[in-house]
Amino acid sequence: MKDILLPADTYIVVNQTILTEIDKNILINLYEPIIGPISVSLYLTLWSDLDKHDLISSDYTHHHLMTILKSSLKDILLARKSLESLGLIKTYIKRNDNINEYLYELYSPLSAYEFFNHPVLSVLLLNNIGEIEYNNLRSYYKKINIKKTDYEEITSTMNDTFKSINNTTYENDLIRRKKELNINLNNIIDFDLIINSLPKDLVNSHTFTKKTKELINELAFIYNVDSVSMSEFIRLVIDNVGIIDKEKLREVVRKNYEFNNNGSLPTIVYRSQPDYLKSPSGDSSPRSKMIKVFENTKPYDFLKFKNKGVKPSSRELKILESLAIDYNLPPGVINVLVDYSIRVKDGKLNRTYLESIASVWNRKGIKTVNDAMNEAAKYRIKKDTSKISTTSKKSVSPVPSWMNEDNKEEKMSDEELLELEKEMSIYK
């Protein structure tokens, strides 16, 4: 069920952790380059809504957030989704007839040590800010090592200082403590397939622990690895007693990606349009089916299709990454922009042209495929009205089964790519 967020919808904030000034520093230095300033501002605003004991807030409306953040409800929802996906908040809803009630639980950001050792977050940070700034941040958070060779430790132990006496003990389960969540990631890897592909005498109860599965899913997400390829990587790093070397697995997956992408590291150009930005189902018009194609195709796959099956070059990948990160465009909107640009620029991916339009769309808050197509149509009308009237008379080719509304497949076969090229004619 899709919930529509309204300014009058109320919310309360519940603190599930212990928040410190160090957490604010980490949010701004490490998280903000990935999720953007609005997301961090939303987290800090929810934090400031708490009472003087930092436990629970009063009731507020979402109009309160719009006023404080000077942002639209659409941008606030997008910011909230970013916080949820990185494990900084949990969201609950109580549905009512008119006004829904939301509950936002706050959780701590990862420590600097955990962040820099996280297989997904560390890579995203590096690719978003560059190696020089990344190393500067690492230096800032490095611990100080002082040589103690000339010193003698004389630290007292507890039994040297205190003695034990009989006393009453208390239940302390409800005492507040620092709590963190992992990033919110759906299962990407088919572990049954991997287990069945490995020698039976090699897999045991210690092979795929919860932590190991989490790491494998995270690596699959950030490096766009499928289950079959991941199985091959695991074979390279599993020992003779069935234990997967996590550090070696990280290294193998990363090096494979760098080898296939001219040494570059990934960002988030492999995701398709998030569900809450997709158009409602029910419309079977050719335009609606075209929208579904843009929404359910990853920018990487879409550009590969436009390149007639050739993988995007490192230059092209950097353009996609810039549209996603520097201009905050969702994947479906990137597809529309890439398609439009290639068509008006003689099959070329012109970075300057793309970024000039992306800058305008970012300021206008273009987040849905439908809005992006409308904007692109305005540019085309300005350029050549006669061409619009000519293309509107083109016949529409039969709709292939893979473009049905309930289709959620992200990858396309060669036959489907050919069908897509024909169907694209309605958008010219």
Short mmCIF file of C-alpha atoms in Angstrom, two decimals:
data_model
loop_
_atom_site.label_atom_id
_atom_site.label_comp_id
_atom_site.label_asym_id
_atom_site.label_seq_id
_atom_site.Cartn_x
_atom_site.Cartn_y
_atom_site.Cartn_z
CA MET A 1 0.00 0.00 0.00
CA LYS A 2 1.42 3.38 -1.05
CA ASP A 3 1.06 6.07 1.63
CA ILE A 4 0.79 9.71 0.56
CA LEU A 5 2.55 12.04 2.99
CA LEU A 6 0.59 15.21 3.75
CA PRO A 7 1.65 18.41 5.55
CA ALA A 8 -1.06 17.82 8.18
CA ASP A 9 0.18 14.29 8.99
CA THR A 10 1.59 14.23 12.51
CA TYR A 11 4.72 12.61 13.90
CA ILE A 12 6.59 11.97 17.12
CA VAL A 13 10.29 11.21 17.53
CA VAL A 14 11.59 8.50 19.85
CA ASN A 15 15.28 8.28 20.69
CA GLN A 16 16.48 4.66 20.70
CA THR A 17 20.11 5.51 21.36
CA ILE A 18 22.48 7.96 23.05
CA LEU A 19 23.43 10.85 20.79
CA THR A 20 26.54 13.00 21.26
CA GLU A 21 28.28 15.93 19.61
CA ILE A 22 30.67 13.42 18.03
CA ASP A 23 27.66 11.93 16.20
CA LYS A 24 26.86 15.34 14.70
CA ASN A 25 30.44 15.62 13.49
CA ILE A 26 30.29 12.17 11.85
CA LEU A 27 26.93 12.93 10.22
CA ILE A 28 28.28 16.07 8.58
CA ASN A 29 31.75 14.77 7.64
CA LEU A 30 30.97 11.20 6.59
CA TYR A 31 27.25 10.80 5.87
CA GLU A 32 26.43 14.14 4.24
CA PRO A 33 28.61 13.60 1.12
CA ILE A 34 26.56 10.45 0.43
CA ILE A 35 22.98 11.40 1.38
CA GLY A 36 23.13 15.17 0.99
CA PRO A 37 22.52 18.17 3.25
CA ILE A 38 18.71 17.91 3.38
CA SER A 39 18.86 14.37 4.78
CA VAL A 40 21.37 15.37 7.47
CA SER A 41 19.34 18.49 8.31
CA LEU A 42 16.21 16.34 8.65
CA TYR A 43 18.00 14.01 11.08
CA LEU A 44 19.29 16.94 13.15
CA THR A 45 15.83 18.56 13.15
CA LEU A 46 14.21 15.35 14.43
CA TRP A 47 16.94 15.21 17.07
CA SER A 48 16.20 18.79 18.13
CA ASP A 49 12.48 17.95 18.39
CA LEU A 50 13.21 15.66 21.36
CA ASP A 51 12.41 16.81 24.90
CA LYS A 52 15.07 18.03 27.33
CA HIS A 53 15.78 14.44 28.38
CA ASP A 54 16.40 13.45 24.75
CA LEU A 55 13.81 10.68 25.00
CA ILE A 56 10.62 11.54 23.10
CA SER A 57 9.17 14.53 21.29
CA SER A 58 5.81 16.25 21.39
CA ASP A 59 3.42 15.84 18.47
CA TYR A 60 4.41 17.81 15.36
CA THR A 61 3.00 18.10 11.87
CA HIS A 62 5.09 17.59 8.73
CA HIS A 63 4.34 21.22 7.91
CA HIS A 64 6.65 21.96 10.86
CA LEU A 65 9.46 20.14 9.01
CA MET A 66 8.69 21.99 5.77
CA THR A 67 8.96 25.30 7.63
CA ILE A 68 12.18 24.46 9.48
CA LEU A 69 13.96 22.88 6.49
CA LYS A 70 12.58 25.31 3.89
CA SER A 71 11.97 22.24 1.70
CA SER A 72 9.05 20.66 -0.13
CA LEU A 73 7.34 17.58 1.24
CA LYS A 74 8.66 15.61 -1.74
CA ASP A 75 12.26 16.50 -0.81
CA ILE A 76 11.62 15.70 2.86
CA LEU A 77 10.24 12.28 1.92
CA LEU A 78 13.28 11.60 -0.26
CA ALA A 79 15.56 12.68 2.61
CA ARG A 80 13.72 10.41 5.02
CA LYS A 81 14.12 7.45 2.67
CA SER A 82 17.87 8.13 2.54
CA LEU A 83 18.08 8.12 6.35
CA GLU A 84 16.07 4.89 6.50
CA SER A 85 18.25 3.14 3.92
CA LEU A 86 21.45 3.98 5.83
CA GLY A 87 20.06 2.76 9.16
CA LEU A 88 19.74 6.16 10.84
CA ILE A 89 15.98 6.09 11.42
CA LYS A 90 13.10 3.61 11.47
CA THR A 91 9.67 4.77 10.36
CA TYR A 92 6.28 3.50 11.55
CA ILE A 93 2.81 4.65 10.53
CA LYS A 94 -0.61 4.52 12.17
CA ARG A 95 -3.16 4.91 9.37
CA ASN A 96 -6.29 6.94 10.04
CA ASP A 97 -9.12 8.12 7.82
CA ASN A 98 -7.83 11.65 7.36
CA ILE A 99 -4.52 12.31 9.10
CA ASN A 100 -1.88 9.60 9.47
CA GLU A 101 0.39 9.43 12.51
CA TYR A 102 4.10 8.68 12.04
CA LEU A 103 6.66 7.51 14.57
CA TYR A 104 10.34 8.14 13.82
CA GLU A 105 12.93 6.19 15.82
CA LEU A 106 16.43 7.71 15.86
CA TYR A 107 19.54 5.52 15.82
CA SER A 108 23.19 6.48 16.07
CA PRO A 109 25.43 6.88 13.03
CA LEU A 110 28.28 4.39 12.82
CA SER A 111 31.51 5.30 14.56
CA ALA A 112 34.30 6.58 12.33
CA TYR A 113 36.08 3.22 12.67
CA GLU A 114 32.96 1.28 11.63
CA PHE A 115 32.23 3.70 8.78
CA PHE A 116 35.70 3.53 7.20
CA ASN A 117 35.64 -0.27 7.46
CA HIS A 118 32.12 -0.61 6.01
CA PRO A 119 32.19 -2.26 2.55
CA VAL A 120 29.47 0.00 1.11
CA LEU A 121 29.70 3.33 2.93
CA SER A 122 33.48 3.68 2.70
CA VAL A 123 33.43 3.12 -1.08
CA LEU A 124 30.55 5.56 -1.61
CA LEU A 125 32.32 8.21 0.46
CA LEU A 126 35.58 7.75 -1.46
CA ASN A 127 33.88 8.03 -4.82
CA ASN A 128 31.80 11.04 -3.81
CA ILE A 129 34.57 13.22 -2.38
CA GLY A 130 37.72 11.95 -4.11
CA GLU A 131 40.89 10.38 -2.78
CA ILE A 132 42.51 13.56 -1.43
CA GLU A 133 39.53 14.59 0.70
CA TYR A 134 38.94 10.97 1.73
CA ASN A 135 42.50 10.64 3.04
CA ASN A 136 42.18 13.99 4.83
CA LEU A 137 39.10 12.68 6.66
CA ARG A 138 40.84 9.42 7.53
CA SER A 139 43.74 11.39 8.99
CA TYR A 140 41.30 13.49 11.02
CA TYR A 141 39.80 10.38 12.63
CA LYS A 142 43.04 8.46 13.09
CA LYS A 143 43.96 7.53 16.64
CA ILE A 144 47.19 8.85 18.15
CA ASN A 145 49.96 6.33 18.69
CA ILE A 146 52.52 7.35 21.30
CA LYS A 147 55.66 5.31 21.83
CA LYS A 148 55.61 3.89 25.35
CA THR A 149 58.87 1.95 25.28
CA ASP A 150 60.42 4.13 28.01
CA TYR A 151 57.35 4.02 30.21
CA GLU A 152 56.26 1.49 32.85
CA GLU A 153 52.53 0.84 33.28
CA ILE A 154 51.37 1.33 36.88
CA THR A 155 47.59 1.29 36.28
CA SER A 156 45.62 0.00 39.28
CA THR A 157 43.28 -2.94 38.92
CA MET A 158 39.79 -2.98 40.40
CA ASN A 159 40.60 -5.52 43.10
CA ASP A 160 43.59 -3.37 44.15
CA THR A 161 41.29 -0.41 44.74
CA PHE A 162 37.96 -1.88 45.87
CA LYS A 163 36.75 -4.85 47.87
CA SER A 164 33.56 -6.80 47.25
CA ILE A 165 30.57 -6.78 49.58
CA ASN A 166 27.19 -8.48 49.36
CA ASN A 167 24.53 -6.20 48.00
CA THR A 168 21.25 -6.23 46.08
CA THR A 169 21.46 -6.47 42.28
CA TYR A 170 19.02 -4.74 39.93
CA GLU A 171 17.62 -5.49 36.50
CA ASN A 172 19.37 -3.18 34.03
CA ASP A 173 17.87 -4.30 30.71
CA LEU A 174 15.95 -1.04 30.30
CA ILE A 175 18.95 1.24 30.75
CA ARG A 176 19.59 3.33 27.62
CA ARG A 177 22.60 2.50 25.51
CA LYS A 178 24.05 3.49 22.16
CA LYS A 179 22.25 1.64 19.36
CA GLU A 180 23.11 1.47 15.67
CA LEU A 181 21.41 -0.15 12.70
CA ASN A 182 23.03 -1.61 9.63
CA ILE A 183 22.17 -0.12 6.24
CA ASN A 184 18.70 -1.22 5.14
CA LEU A 185 19.35 -3.57 2.21
CA ASN A 186 17.14 -6.24 0.67
CA ASN A 187 18.63 -9.65 -0.13
CA ILE A 188 20.35 -9.48 -3.51
CA ILE A 189 22.18 -12.80 -3.51
CA ASP A 190 20.59 -16.24 -3.88
CA PHE A 191 22.40 -18.10 -1.11
CA ASP A 192 20.75 -21.42 -1.98
CA LEU A 193 22.34 -21.19 -5.43
CA ILE A 194 25.76 -20.41 -3.93
CA ILE A 195 25.55 -23.22 -1.35
CA ASN A 196 24.56 -25.74 -4.03
CA SER A 197 27.47 -24.62 -6.24
CA LEU A 198 30.08 -25.25 -3.52
CA PRO A 199 31.42 -28.72 -2.57
CA LYS A 200 29.06 -30.23 0.01
CA ASP A 201 31.83 -31.15 2.43
CA LEU A 202 33.05 -27.53 2.44
CA VAL A 203 29.87 -25.79 3.67
CA ASN A 204 29.01 -25.93 7.36
CA SER A 205 27.18 -23.87 9.99
CA HIS A 206 30.08 -21.42 10.20
CA THR A 207 30.30 -20.69 6.47
CA PHE A 208 27.34 -18.35 5.96
CA THR A 209 26.84 -16.63 9.29
CA LYS A 210 24.53 -13.61 9.55
CA LYS A 211 27.50 -11.21 9.38
CA THR A 212 28.97 -13.02 6.38
CA LYS A 213 25.64 -12.92 4.51
CA GLU A 214 25.30 -9.20 5.25
CA LEU A 215 28.77 -8.54 3.85
CA ILE A 216 28.10 -10.59 0.72
CA ASN A 217 24.82 -8.71 0.07
CA GLU A 218 26.53 -5.37 0.64
CA LEU A 219 29.36 -6.22 -1.76
CA ALA A 220 26.82 -7.43 -4.34
CA PHE A 221 24.94 -4.14 -4.02
CA ILE A 222 27.85 -1.75 -4.32
CA TYR A 223 29.75 -3.67 -7.03
CA ASN A 224 26.67 -4.90 -8.98
CA VAL A 225 27.58 -8.59 -8.61
CA ASP A 226 25.10 -11.39 -9.41
CA SER A 227 24.82 -14.69 -7.53
CA VAL A 228 26.78 -16.73 -10.08
CA SER A 229 29.73 -14.33 -10.07
CA MET A 230 29.67 -14.07 -6.29
CA SER A 231 29.84 -17.86 -6.08
CA GLU A 232 33.07 -17.77 -8.09
CA PHE A 233 34.56 -15.10 -5.84
CA ILE A 234 33.68 -17.09 -2.72
CA ARG A 235 35.46 -20.14 -4.12
CA LEU A 236 38.64 -18.07 -4.23
CA VAL A 237 38.52 -17.01 -0.58
CA ILE A 238 36.99 -19.97 1.29
CA ASP A 239 39.42 -22.16 3.25
CA ASN A 240 39.46 -25.94 3.67
CA VAL A 241 37.25 -25.82 6.78
CA GLY A 242 34.53 -23.71 5.15
CA ILE A 243 35.40 -20.28 6.55
CA ILE A 244 35.09 -17.32 4.16
CA ASP A 245 37.90 -14.78 4.52
CA LYS A 246 35.91 -11.52 4.57
CA GLU A 247 38.86 -9.22 3.89
CA LYS A 248 40.00 -11.30 0.93
CA LEU A 249 36.45 -11.37 -0.41
CA ARG A 250 36.26 -7.57 -0.27
CA GLU A 251 39.57 -7.32 -2.08
CA VAL A 252 38.69 -9.84 -4.79
CA VAL A 253 35.31 -8.23 -5.56
CA ARG A 254 36.77 -4.72 -5.56
CA LYS A 255 39.71 -5.63 -7.80
CA ASN A 256 37.40 -7.40 -10.24
CA TYR A 257 35.24 -4.30 -10.47
CA GLU A 258 38.23 -2.01 -10.95
CA PHE A 259 39.64 -4.31 -13.65
CA ASN A 260 36.36 -4.18 -15.60
CA ASN A 261 35.86 -0.43 -15.10
CA ASN A 262 39.28 1.05 -15.83
CA GLY A 263 40.23 1.39 -12.18
CA SER A 264 37.18 3.43 -11.13
CA LEU A 265 35.08 2.70 -8.06
CA PRO A 266 31.27 2.47 -8.10
CA THR A 267 28.58 4.78 -6.78
CA ILE A 268 24.84 4.26 -7.11
CA VAL A 269 24.15 4.42 -10.84
CA TYR A 270 23.04 0.78 -10.90
CA ARG A 271 19.74 1.32 -9.06
CA SER A 272 16.38 1.71 -10.77
CA GLN A 273 13.71 4.28 -9.83
CA PRO A 274 12.59 3.86 -6.16
CA ASP A 275 9.00 2.62 -5.74
CA TYR A 276 7.68 5.76 -4.06
CA LEU A 277 8.67 7.85 -7.12
CA LYS A 278 7.07 5.47 -9.61
CA SER A 279 3.81 6.24 -11.40
CA PRO A 280 0.59 4.52 -10.26
CA SER A 281 -0.34 1.31 -12.05
CA GLY A 282 -3.50 1.01 -14.13
CA ASP A 283 -2.72 3.12 -17.20
CA SER A 284 -2.00 0.96 -20.28
CA SER A 285 -1.35 3.78 -22.75
CA PRO A 286 1.86 3.72 -24.84
CA ARG A 287 3.22 6.67 -22.86
CA SER A 288 2.57 4.89 -19.57
CA LYS A 289 4.38 1.79 -20.83
CA MET A 290 7.30 3.98 -21.86
CA ILE A 291 7.34 5.46 -18.35
CA LYS A 292 7.51 1.94 -16.90
CA VAL A 293 10.57 1.21 -19.05
CA PHE A 294 12.37 4.30 -17.78
CA GLU A 295 11.36 3.50 -14.18
CA ASN A 296 12.34 -0.17 -14.16
CA THR A 297 15.67 0.08 -15.99
CA LYS A 298 18.96 0.92 -14.31
CA PRO A 299 20.87 3.85 -15.86
CA TYR A 300 23.82 1.51 -16.45
CA ASP A 301 21.65 -0.98 -18.40
CA PHE A 302 19.82 1.82 -20.20
CA LEU A 303 23.04 3.41 -21.44
CA LYS A 304 24.40 -0.01 -22.40
CA PHE A 305 21.26 -0.47 -24.48
CA LYS A 306 21.73 2.93 -26.14
CA ASN A 307 25.32 1.85 -26.90
CA LYS A 308 23.89 -1.18 -28.72
CA GLY A 309 25.03 -3.63 -26.06
CA VAL A 310 28.49 -2.13 -25.48
CA LYS A 311 29.31 -1.49 -21.80
CA PRO A 312 29.43 2.19 -20.86
CA SER A 313 32.95 3.61 -20.80
CA SER A 314 34.53 4.99 -17.63
CA ARG A 315 33.84 8.51 -18.96
CA GLU A 316 30.16 7.69 -19.48
CA LEU A 317 29.92 6.09 -16.02
CA LYS A 318 31.32 9.24 -14.46
CA ILE A 319 28.64 11.26 -16.25
CA LEU A 320 25.92 8.98 -14.84
CA GLU A 321 27.44 9.21 -11.37
CA SER A 322 27.54 13.00 -11.62
CA LEU A 323 23.84 13.14 -12.58
CA ALA A 324 22.97 10.91 -9.62
CA ILE A 325 25.17 12.52 -6.99
CA ASP A 326 26.03 16.09 -7.99
CA TYR A 327 22.55 16.85 -9.34
CA ASN A 328 20.54 14.45 -7.14
CA LEU A 329 18.51 13.02 -10.03
CA PRO A 330 16.68 9.68 -9.48
CA PRO A 331 17.54 6.78 -11.84
CA GLY A 332 14.37 7.04 -13.96
CA VAL A 333 14.91 10.75 -14.51
CA ILE A 334 18.53 10.08 -15.52
CA ASN A 335 17.26 7.62 -18.16
CA VAL A 336 14.92 10.25 -19.63
CA LEU A 337 17.69 12.84 -19.71
CA VAL A 338 20.20 10.43 -21.28
CA ASP A 339 17.67 9.35 -23.91
CA TYR A 340 16.74 12.93 -24.78
CA SER A 341 20.36 14.12 -24.92
CA ILE A 342 21.51 11.27 -27.15
CA ARG A 343 18.66 11.94 -29.55
CA VAL A 344 19.25 15.67 -29.92
CA LYS A 345 23.06 15.41 -29.93
CA ASP A 346 23.47 12.90 -32.76
CA GLY A 347 24.00 9.86 -30.57
CA LYS A 348 26.61 11.54 -28.37
CA LEU A 349 26.62 11.80 -24.57
CA ASN A 350 27.55 15.46 -24.19
CA ARG A 351 28.47 16.09 -20.54
CA THR A 352 28.16 19.89 -20.70
CA TYR A 353 24.73 19.68 -22.29
CA LEU A 354 23.53 17.01 -19.84
CA GLU A 355 24.72 18.93 -16.79
CA SER A 356 23.15 22.20 -17.98
CA ILE A 357 19.73 20.49 -18.13
CA ALA A 358 20.37 18.50 -14.93
CA SER A 359 21.07 21.73 -13.07
CA VAL A 360 17.71 23.15 -14.14
CA TRP A 361 15.85 19.93 -13.29
CA ASN A 362 17.51 19.79 -9.89
CA ARG A 363 16.37 23.33 -9.09
CA LYS A 364 12.85 22.52 -10.29
CA GLY A 365 12.74 19.39 -8.13
CA ILE A 366 12.14 16.97 -11.03
CA LYS A 367 11.94 13.54 -9.39
CA THR A 368 9.46 11.50 -11.45
CA VAL A 369 9.78 10.13 -14.97
CA ASN A 370 6.53 11.77 -16.05
CA ASP A 371 7.75 15.23 -14.97
CA ALA A 372 11.09 14.63 -16.71
CA MET A 373 9.38 13.63 -19.97
CA ASN A 374 7.19 16.75 -19.80
CA GLU A 375 10.28 18.93 -19.31
CA ALA A 376 12.08 17.23 -22.19
CA ALA A 377 9.02 17.76 -24.38
CA LYS A 378 9.13 21.52 -23.60
CA TYR A 379 12.74 21.69 -24.81
CA ARG A 380 11.87 19.81 -27.97
CA ILE A 381 8.90 22.09 -28.67
CA LYS A 382 11.13 25.13 -28.32
CA LYS A 383 13.69 23.59 -30.64
CA ASP A 384 11.46 22.42 -33.45
CA THR A 385 7.67 22.40 -33.18
CA SER A 386 7.27 20.77 -36.57
CA LYS A 387 9.22 17.69 -35.48
CA ILE A 388 6.90 17.18 -32.49
CA SER A 389 3.82 17.19 -34.72
CA THR A 390 5.46 14.73 -37.12
CA THR A 391 6.52 12.22 -34.46
CA SER A 392 3.13 12.36 -32.77
CA LYS A 393 1.67 10.75 -35.91
CA LYS A 394 3.99 7.75 -35.78
CA SER A 395 2.36 4.37 -35.29
CA VAL A 396 3.00 2.57 -32.04
CA SER A 397 4.56 -0.87 -32.26
CA PRO A 398 2.95 -3.80 -30.37
CA VAL A 399 3.81 -3.74 -26.68
CA PRO A 400 6.09 -6.65 -25.68
CA SER A 401 5.26 -8.70 -22.59
CA TRP A 402 8.30 -7.46 -20.66
CA MET A 403 6.82 -3.96 -20.54
CA ASN A 404 3.69 -5.02 -18.63
CA GLU A 405 2.86 -2.90 -15.59
CA ASP A 406 3.54 -5.65 -13.06
CA ASN A 407 7.00 -6.32 -14.50
CA LYS A 408 9.78 -5.68 -11.98
CA GLU A 409 12.70 -7.23 -13.85
CA GLU A 410 15.72 -4.92 -13.98
CA LYS A 411 17.79 -6.70 -16.62
CA MET A 412 16.81 -6.93 -20.30
CA SER A 413 17.52 -9.59 -22.87
CA ASP A 414 18.84 -8.73 -26.34
CA GLU A 415 15.37 -9.26 -27.81
CA GLU A 416 13.85 -6.92 -25.22
CA LEU A 417 16.45 -4.29 -26.01
CA LEU A 418 15.44 -4.39 -29.67
CA GLU A 419 11.79 -4.05 -28.69
CA LEU A 420 12.67 -1.09 -26.52
CA GLU A 421 14.35 0.69 -29.45
CA LYS A 422 11.13 0.37 -31.45
CA GLU A 423 9.00 1.50 -28.54
CA MET A 424 11.26 4.53 -28.00
CA SER A 425 9.92 5.97 -31.26
CA ILE A 426 6.82 7.23 -29.43
CA TYR A 427 9.06 9.43 -27.31
CA LYS A 428 10.95 11.05 -30.18
#
